Short mmCIF file of C-alpha atoms and ligand atoms in Angstrom, two decimals:
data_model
loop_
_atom_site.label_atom_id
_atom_site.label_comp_id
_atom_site.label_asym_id
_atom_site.label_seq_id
_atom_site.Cartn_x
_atom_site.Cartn_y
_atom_site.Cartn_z
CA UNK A 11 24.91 -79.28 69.12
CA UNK A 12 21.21 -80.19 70.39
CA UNK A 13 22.12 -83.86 71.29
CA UNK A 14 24.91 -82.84 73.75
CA UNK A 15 23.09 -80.49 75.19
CA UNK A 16 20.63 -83.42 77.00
CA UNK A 17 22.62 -83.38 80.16
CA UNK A 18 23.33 -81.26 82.97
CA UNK A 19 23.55 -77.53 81.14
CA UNK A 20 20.62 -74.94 82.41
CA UNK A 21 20.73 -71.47 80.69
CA UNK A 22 19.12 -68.27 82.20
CA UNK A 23 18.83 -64.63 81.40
CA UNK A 24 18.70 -61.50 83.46
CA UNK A 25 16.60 -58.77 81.22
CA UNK A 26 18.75 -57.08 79.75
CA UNK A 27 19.04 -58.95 76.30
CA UNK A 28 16.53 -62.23 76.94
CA UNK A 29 15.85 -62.38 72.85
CA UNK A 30 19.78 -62.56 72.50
CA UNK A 31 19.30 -65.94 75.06
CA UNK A 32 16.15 -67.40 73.69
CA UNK A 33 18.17 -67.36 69.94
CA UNK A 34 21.32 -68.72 72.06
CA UNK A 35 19.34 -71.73 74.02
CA UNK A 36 17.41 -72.59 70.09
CA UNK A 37 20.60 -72.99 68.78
CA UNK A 38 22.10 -75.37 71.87
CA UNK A 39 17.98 -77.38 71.85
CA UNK A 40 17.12 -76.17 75.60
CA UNK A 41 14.30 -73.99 76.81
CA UNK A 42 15.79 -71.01 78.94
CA UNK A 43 15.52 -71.79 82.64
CA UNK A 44 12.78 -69.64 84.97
CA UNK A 45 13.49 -66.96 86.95
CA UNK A 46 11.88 -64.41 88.61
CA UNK A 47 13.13 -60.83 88.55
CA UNK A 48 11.28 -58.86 91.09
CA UNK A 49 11.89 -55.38 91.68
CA UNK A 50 10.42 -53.46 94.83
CA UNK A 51 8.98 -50.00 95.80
CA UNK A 52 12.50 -49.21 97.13
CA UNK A 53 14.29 -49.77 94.02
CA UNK A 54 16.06 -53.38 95.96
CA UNK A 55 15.91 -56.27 93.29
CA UNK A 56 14.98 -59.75 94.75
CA UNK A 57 15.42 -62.97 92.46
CA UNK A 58 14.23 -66.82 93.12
CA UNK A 59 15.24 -69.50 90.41
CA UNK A 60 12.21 -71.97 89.53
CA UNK A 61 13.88 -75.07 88.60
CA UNK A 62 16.17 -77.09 90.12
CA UNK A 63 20.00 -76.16 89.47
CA UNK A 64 21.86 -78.78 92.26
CA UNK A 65 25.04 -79.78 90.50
CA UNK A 66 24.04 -78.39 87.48
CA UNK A 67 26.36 -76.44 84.63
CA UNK A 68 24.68 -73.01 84.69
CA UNK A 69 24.94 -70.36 81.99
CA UNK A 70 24.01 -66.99 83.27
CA UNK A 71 23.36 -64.73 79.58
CA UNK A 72 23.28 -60.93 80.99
CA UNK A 73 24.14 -58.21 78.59
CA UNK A 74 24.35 -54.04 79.04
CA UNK A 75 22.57 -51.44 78.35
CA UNK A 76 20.39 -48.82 79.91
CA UNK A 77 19.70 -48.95 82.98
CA UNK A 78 23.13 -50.41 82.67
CA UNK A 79 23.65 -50.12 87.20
CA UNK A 80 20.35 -51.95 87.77
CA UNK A 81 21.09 -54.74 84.97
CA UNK A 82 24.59 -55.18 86.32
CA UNK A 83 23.22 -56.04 90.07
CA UNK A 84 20.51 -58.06 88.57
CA UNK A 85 23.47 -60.26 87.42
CA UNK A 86 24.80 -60.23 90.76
CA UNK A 87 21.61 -61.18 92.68
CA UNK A 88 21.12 -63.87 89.79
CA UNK A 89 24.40 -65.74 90.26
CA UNK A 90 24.24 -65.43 94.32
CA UNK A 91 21.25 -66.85 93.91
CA UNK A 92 22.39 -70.09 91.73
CA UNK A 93 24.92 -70.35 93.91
CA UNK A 94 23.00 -70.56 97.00
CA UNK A 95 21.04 -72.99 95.08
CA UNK A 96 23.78 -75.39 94.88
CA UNK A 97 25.01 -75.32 90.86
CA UNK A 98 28.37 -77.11 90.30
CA UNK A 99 29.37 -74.23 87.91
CA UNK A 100 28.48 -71.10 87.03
CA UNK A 101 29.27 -69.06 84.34
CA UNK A 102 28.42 -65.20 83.94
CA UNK A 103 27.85 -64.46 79.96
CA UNK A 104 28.49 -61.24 78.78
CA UNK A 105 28.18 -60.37 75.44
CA UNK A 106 28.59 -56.83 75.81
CA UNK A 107 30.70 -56.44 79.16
CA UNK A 108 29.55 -53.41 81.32
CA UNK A 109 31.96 -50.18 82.03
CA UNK A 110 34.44 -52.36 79.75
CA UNK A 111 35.87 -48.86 78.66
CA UNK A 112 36.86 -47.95 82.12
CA UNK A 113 40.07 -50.18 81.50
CA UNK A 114 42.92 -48.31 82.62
CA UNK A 115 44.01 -45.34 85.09
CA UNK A 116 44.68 -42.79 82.50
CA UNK A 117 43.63 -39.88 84.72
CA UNK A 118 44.11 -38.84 87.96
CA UNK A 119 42.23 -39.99 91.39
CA UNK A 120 39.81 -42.31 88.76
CA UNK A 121 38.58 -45.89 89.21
CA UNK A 122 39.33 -48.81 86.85
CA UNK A 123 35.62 -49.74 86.64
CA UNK A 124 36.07 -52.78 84.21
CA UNK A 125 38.40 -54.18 87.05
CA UNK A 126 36.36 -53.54 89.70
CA UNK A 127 32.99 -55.19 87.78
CA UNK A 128 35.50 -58.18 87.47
CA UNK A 129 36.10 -58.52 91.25
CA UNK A 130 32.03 -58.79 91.83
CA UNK A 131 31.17 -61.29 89.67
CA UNK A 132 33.78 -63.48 91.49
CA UNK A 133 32.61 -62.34 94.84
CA UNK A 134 29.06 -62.79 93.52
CA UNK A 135 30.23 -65.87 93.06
CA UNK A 136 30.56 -66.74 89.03
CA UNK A 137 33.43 -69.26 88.10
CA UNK A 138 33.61 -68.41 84.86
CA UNK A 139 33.26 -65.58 82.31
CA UNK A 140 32.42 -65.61 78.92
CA UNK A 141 32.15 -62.25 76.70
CA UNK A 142 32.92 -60.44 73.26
CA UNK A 143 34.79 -58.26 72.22
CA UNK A 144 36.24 -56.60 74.77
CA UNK A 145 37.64 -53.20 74.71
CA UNK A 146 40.66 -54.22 74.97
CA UNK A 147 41.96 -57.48 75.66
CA UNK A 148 43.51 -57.22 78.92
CA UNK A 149 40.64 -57.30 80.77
CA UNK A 150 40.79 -61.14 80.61
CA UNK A 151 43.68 -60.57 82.83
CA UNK A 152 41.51 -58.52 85.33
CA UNK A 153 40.16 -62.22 86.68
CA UNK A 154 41.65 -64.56 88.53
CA UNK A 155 38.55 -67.29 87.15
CA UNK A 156 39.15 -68.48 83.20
CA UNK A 157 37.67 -66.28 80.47
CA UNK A 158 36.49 -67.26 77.10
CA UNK A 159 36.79 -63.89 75.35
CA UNK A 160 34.90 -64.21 72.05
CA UNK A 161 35.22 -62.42 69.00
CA UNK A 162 32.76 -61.33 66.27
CA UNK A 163 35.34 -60.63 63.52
CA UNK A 164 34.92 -64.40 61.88
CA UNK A 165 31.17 -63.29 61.32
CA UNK A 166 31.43 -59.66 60.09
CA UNK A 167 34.06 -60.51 57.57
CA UNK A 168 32.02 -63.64 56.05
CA UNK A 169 29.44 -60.86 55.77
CA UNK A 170 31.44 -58.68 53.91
CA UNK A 171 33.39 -61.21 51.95
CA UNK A 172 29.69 -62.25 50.61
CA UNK A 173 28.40 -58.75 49.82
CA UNK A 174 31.72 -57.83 47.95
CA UNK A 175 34.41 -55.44 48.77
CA UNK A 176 35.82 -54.25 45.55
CA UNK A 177 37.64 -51.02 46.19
CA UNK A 178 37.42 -51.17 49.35
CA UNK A 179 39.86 -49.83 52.25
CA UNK A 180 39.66 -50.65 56.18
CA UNK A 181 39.75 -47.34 58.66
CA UNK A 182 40.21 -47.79 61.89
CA UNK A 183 38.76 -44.33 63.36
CA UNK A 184 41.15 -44.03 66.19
CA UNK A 185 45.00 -45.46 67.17
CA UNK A 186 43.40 -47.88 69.28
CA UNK A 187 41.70 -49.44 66.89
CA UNK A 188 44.17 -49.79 64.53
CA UNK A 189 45.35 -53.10 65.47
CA UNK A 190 41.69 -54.61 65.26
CA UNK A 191 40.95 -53.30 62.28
CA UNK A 192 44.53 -53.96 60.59
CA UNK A 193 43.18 -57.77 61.70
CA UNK A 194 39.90 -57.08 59.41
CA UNK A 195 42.17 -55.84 56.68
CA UNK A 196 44.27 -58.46 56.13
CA UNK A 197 41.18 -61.12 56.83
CA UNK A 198 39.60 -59.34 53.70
CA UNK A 199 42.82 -58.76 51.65
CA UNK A 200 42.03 -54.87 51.84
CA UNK A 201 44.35 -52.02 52.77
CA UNK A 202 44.26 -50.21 56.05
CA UNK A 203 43.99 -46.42 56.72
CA UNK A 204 44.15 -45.04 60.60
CA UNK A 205 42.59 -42.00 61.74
CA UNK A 206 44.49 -39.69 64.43
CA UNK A 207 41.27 -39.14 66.92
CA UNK A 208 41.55 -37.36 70.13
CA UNK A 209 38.93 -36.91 72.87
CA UNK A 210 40.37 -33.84 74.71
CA UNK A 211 37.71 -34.37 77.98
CA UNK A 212 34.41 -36.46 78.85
CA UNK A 213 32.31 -34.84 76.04
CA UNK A 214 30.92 -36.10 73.10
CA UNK A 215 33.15 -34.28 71.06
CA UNK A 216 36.01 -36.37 69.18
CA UNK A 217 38.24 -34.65 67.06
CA UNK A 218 39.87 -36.00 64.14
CA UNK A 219 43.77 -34.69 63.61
CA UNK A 220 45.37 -36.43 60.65
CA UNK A 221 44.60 -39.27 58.20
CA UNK A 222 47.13 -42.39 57.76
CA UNK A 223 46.66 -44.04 54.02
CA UNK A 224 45.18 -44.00 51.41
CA UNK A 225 41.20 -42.96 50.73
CA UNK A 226 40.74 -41.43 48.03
CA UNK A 227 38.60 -42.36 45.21
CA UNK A 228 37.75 -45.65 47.49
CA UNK A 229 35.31 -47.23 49.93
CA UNK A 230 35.83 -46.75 53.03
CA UNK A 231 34.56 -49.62 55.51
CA UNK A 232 35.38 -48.44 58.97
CA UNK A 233 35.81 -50.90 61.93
CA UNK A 234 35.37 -50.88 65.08
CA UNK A 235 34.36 -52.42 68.70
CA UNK A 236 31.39 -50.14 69.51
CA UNK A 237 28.89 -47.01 68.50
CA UNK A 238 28.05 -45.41 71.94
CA UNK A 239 27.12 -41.35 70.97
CA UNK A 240 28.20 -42.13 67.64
CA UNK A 241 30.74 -38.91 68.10
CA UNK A 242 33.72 -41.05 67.00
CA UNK A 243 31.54 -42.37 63.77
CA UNK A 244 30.71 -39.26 62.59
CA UNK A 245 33.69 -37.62 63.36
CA UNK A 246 35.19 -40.44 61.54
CA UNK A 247 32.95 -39.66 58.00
CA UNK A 248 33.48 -36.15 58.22
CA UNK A 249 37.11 -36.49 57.96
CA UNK A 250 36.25 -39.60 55.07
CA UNK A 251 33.57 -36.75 53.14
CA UNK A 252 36.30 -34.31 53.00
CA UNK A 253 38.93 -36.76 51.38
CA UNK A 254 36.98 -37.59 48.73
CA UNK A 255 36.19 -41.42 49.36
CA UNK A 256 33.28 -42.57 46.84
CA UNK A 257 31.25 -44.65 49.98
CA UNK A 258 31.22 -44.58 54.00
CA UNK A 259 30.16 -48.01 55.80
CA UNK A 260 30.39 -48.42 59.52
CA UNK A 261 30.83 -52.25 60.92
CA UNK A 262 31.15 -52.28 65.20
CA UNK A 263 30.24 -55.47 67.00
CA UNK A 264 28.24 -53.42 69.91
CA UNK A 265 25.46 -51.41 68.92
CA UNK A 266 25.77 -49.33 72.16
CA UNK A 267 23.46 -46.94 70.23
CA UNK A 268 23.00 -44.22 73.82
CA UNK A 269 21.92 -40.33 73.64
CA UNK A 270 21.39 -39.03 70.37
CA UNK A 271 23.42 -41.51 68.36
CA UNK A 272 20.04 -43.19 66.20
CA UNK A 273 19.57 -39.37 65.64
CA UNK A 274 22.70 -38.46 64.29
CA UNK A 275 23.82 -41.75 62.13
CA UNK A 276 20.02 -41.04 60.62
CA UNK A 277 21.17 -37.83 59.81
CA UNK A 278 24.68 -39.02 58.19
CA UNK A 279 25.66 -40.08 54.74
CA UNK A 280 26.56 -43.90 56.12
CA UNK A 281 25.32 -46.03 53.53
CA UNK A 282 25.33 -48.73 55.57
CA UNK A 283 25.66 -49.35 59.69
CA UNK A 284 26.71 -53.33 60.75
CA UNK A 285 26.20 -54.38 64.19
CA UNK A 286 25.55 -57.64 65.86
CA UNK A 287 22.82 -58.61 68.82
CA UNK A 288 25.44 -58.36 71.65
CA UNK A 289 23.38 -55.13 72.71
CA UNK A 290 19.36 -55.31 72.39
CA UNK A 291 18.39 -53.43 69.75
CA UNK A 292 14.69 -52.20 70.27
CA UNK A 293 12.55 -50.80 66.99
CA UNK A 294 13.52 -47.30 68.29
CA UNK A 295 16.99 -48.21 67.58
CA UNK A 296 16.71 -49.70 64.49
CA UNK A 297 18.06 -47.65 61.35
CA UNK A 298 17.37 -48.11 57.54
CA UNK A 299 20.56 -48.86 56.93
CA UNK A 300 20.81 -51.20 59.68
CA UNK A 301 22.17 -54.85 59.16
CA UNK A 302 21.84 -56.87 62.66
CA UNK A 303 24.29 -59.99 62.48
CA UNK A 304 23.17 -62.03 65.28
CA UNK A 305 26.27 -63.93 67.77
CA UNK A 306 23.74 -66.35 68.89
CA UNK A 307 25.44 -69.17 67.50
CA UNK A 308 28.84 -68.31 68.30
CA UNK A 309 27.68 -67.85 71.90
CA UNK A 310 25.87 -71.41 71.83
CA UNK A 311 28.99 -72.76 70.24
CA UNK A 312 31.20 -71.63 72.61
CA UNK A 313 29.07 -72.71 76.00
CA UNK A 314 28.27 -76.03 74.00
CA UNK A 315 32.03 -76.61 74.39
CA UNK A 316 32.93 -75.24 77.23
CA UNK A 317 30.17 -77.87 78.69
CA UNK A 318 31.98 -80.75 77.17
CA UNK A 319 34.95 -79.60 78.05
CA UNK A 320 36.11 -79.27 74.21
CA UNK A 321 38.81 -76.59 72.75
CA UNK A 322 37.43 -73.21 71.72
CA UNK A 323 40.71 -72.51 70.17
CA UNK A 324 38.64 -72.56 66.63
CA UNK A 325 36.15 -69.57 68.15
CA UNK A 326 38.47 -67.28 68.91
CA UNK A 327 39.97 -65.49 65.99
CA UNK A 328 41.69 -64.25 64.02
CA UNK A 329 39.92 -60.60 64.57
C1 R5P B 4 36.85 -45.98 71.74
O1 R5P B 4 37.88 -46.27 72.32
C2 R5P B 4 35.99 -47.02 71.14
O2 R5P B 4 36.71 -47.90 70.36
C3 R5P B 4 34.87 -46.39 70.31
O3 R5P B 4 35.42 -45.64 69.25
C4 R5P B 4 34.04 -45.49 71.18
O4 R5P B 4 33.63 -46.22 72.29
C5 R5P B 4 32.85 -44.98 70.45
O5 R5P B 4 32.17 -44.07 71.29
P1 R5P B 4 31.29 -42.90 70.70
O6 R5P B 4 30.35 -43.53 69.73
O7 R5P B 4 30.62 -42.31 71.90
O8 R5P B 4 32.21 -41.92 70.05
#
């Protein structure tokens, strides 16, 4: 990757996940372009780029997490700034894409936040987006500018397929996860069971309904796109406890990790919780049972070849 990467590619980072960059820009052989993030008495964010960027193929690497509002505009301010500062492209990098579960109008008098985080970065003035996992998949079709829309499945089942998964079965803890996860379970030869979850108002509080497949006497490996409270999780092995599966594992690509979920997964009988770096995962965050598979190279992969202009058919799937 390092010798193509000589050229005209400059990478920068707002703050939200700079040691998810750094790993990203060691794998493509360029040092992370300077920045400065300043941010005044009155809350107003200002930014001024250090190097040079004139006709230059800029990667902008900008995750989300707490303070999720002030890392978004960061973003913003960052590509209006490259922008002003003459770059021939710019491309806004998401690994984790913010409000990406605000996706559709499914109450009344509510915003489609996803959408509307779509419409700034093109007013902002990004020309292309690159992210993971999204919530679901449509949200590519929220932009009018291309979108490379990674996914982390390729990594988490070489994980699995190399620490064994003998007696084994997939759950997807909710219908909408059932297709993703039906994609893990075929990639590792396992069978599939679907939980019937329901989420009856904004709360924390998921609710588990029925049980689709078979658990028993197995272990269970559940899948899916992100841990925010950690309700759905551990709504998820409570139902799993009670129908006597032998093991509970938990594999999500973003560690969202917010309110008391480190609290309760500590307190659960996961024997093991997978995640990848899309999210920063501070030492507060980290769990015992914690594996951290890090997207870094995928990421540098992917912006490697979207430089050259090469396919990134191979980077997409199958999960
Ligand atoms: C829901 O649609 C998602 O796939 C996750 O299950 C959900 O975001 C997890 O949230 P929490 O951990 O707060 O239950």
């Amino acid at each position: 990757m390092e010798s193509a990467m000589k050229g005209n590619i400059k990478i920068f980072a707002g703050n939200c996940n700079r040691e998810l960059a750094e790993k990203v820009c060691k794998h493509l052989g360029v040092k992370l372009g300077e920045c400065e993030i300043i941010k005044f008495s009155n809350d107003n964010i200002k930014v001024r780029i250090l190097e040079s960027v004139r006709g230059k193929d800029v990667y902008i690497v900008q995750s989300s997490s707490p303070p999720v509002n002030e890392y978004i505009m960061e973003l913003l301010i960052l590509i209006d700034a490259i922008k002003h500062a003459k770059a021939d492209n710019i491309t806004a990098v998401l690994p984790y894409y913010p409000y990406v579960r605000s996706d559709k109008k499914d109450e009344p008098r509510i915003s489609i936040t996803a959408r509307l985080i779509a419409d700034l970065l093109e007013t902002a003035g990004a020309n292309r987006v690159m992210t993971m996992n999204l919530h679901s998949p449509q949200i590519a079709g929220f932009f009018r500018i291309p979108v490379d829309h990674l996914l982390a499945g390729r990594l988490l089942c070489k994980y699995y397929r190399e620490w064994g998964i003998d007696n084994c079965v997939v759950v997807a803890p909710d219908a909408g996860s059932a297709k993703r996860a039906g994609h893990y379970a075929i990639n590792l030869g396992l069978p599939l069971a679907i939980l019937d979850k329901r989420r009856d108002d904004d709360s924390e509080k998921a609710v588990i309904h029925h049980v689709i497949g078979e658990v028993k006497g197995k272990r269970a490996l559940i899948f899916d796109d992100e841990i925010a409270t950690g309700g759905s999780i551990l709504e998820t092995v409570k139902a799993l406890e009670s129908l006597g599966v032998t093991e509970i594992q938990a594999c999500c690509v973003h560690g969202v990790l917010s309110g008391k979920a480190v609290e309760r997964l500590k307190g659960s009988s996961l024997s093991k919780l997978v995640v990848t770096d899309t999210v920063a995962l501070p030492p507060e965050k980290n769990l015992p049972t914690m594996v951290v598979i890090s997207v870094a190279e995928l990421f540098a992969q992917a912006i490697a070849y979207s430089h050259e202009g090469t396919s990134m058919s191979g980077l997409f799937g199958p999960v």
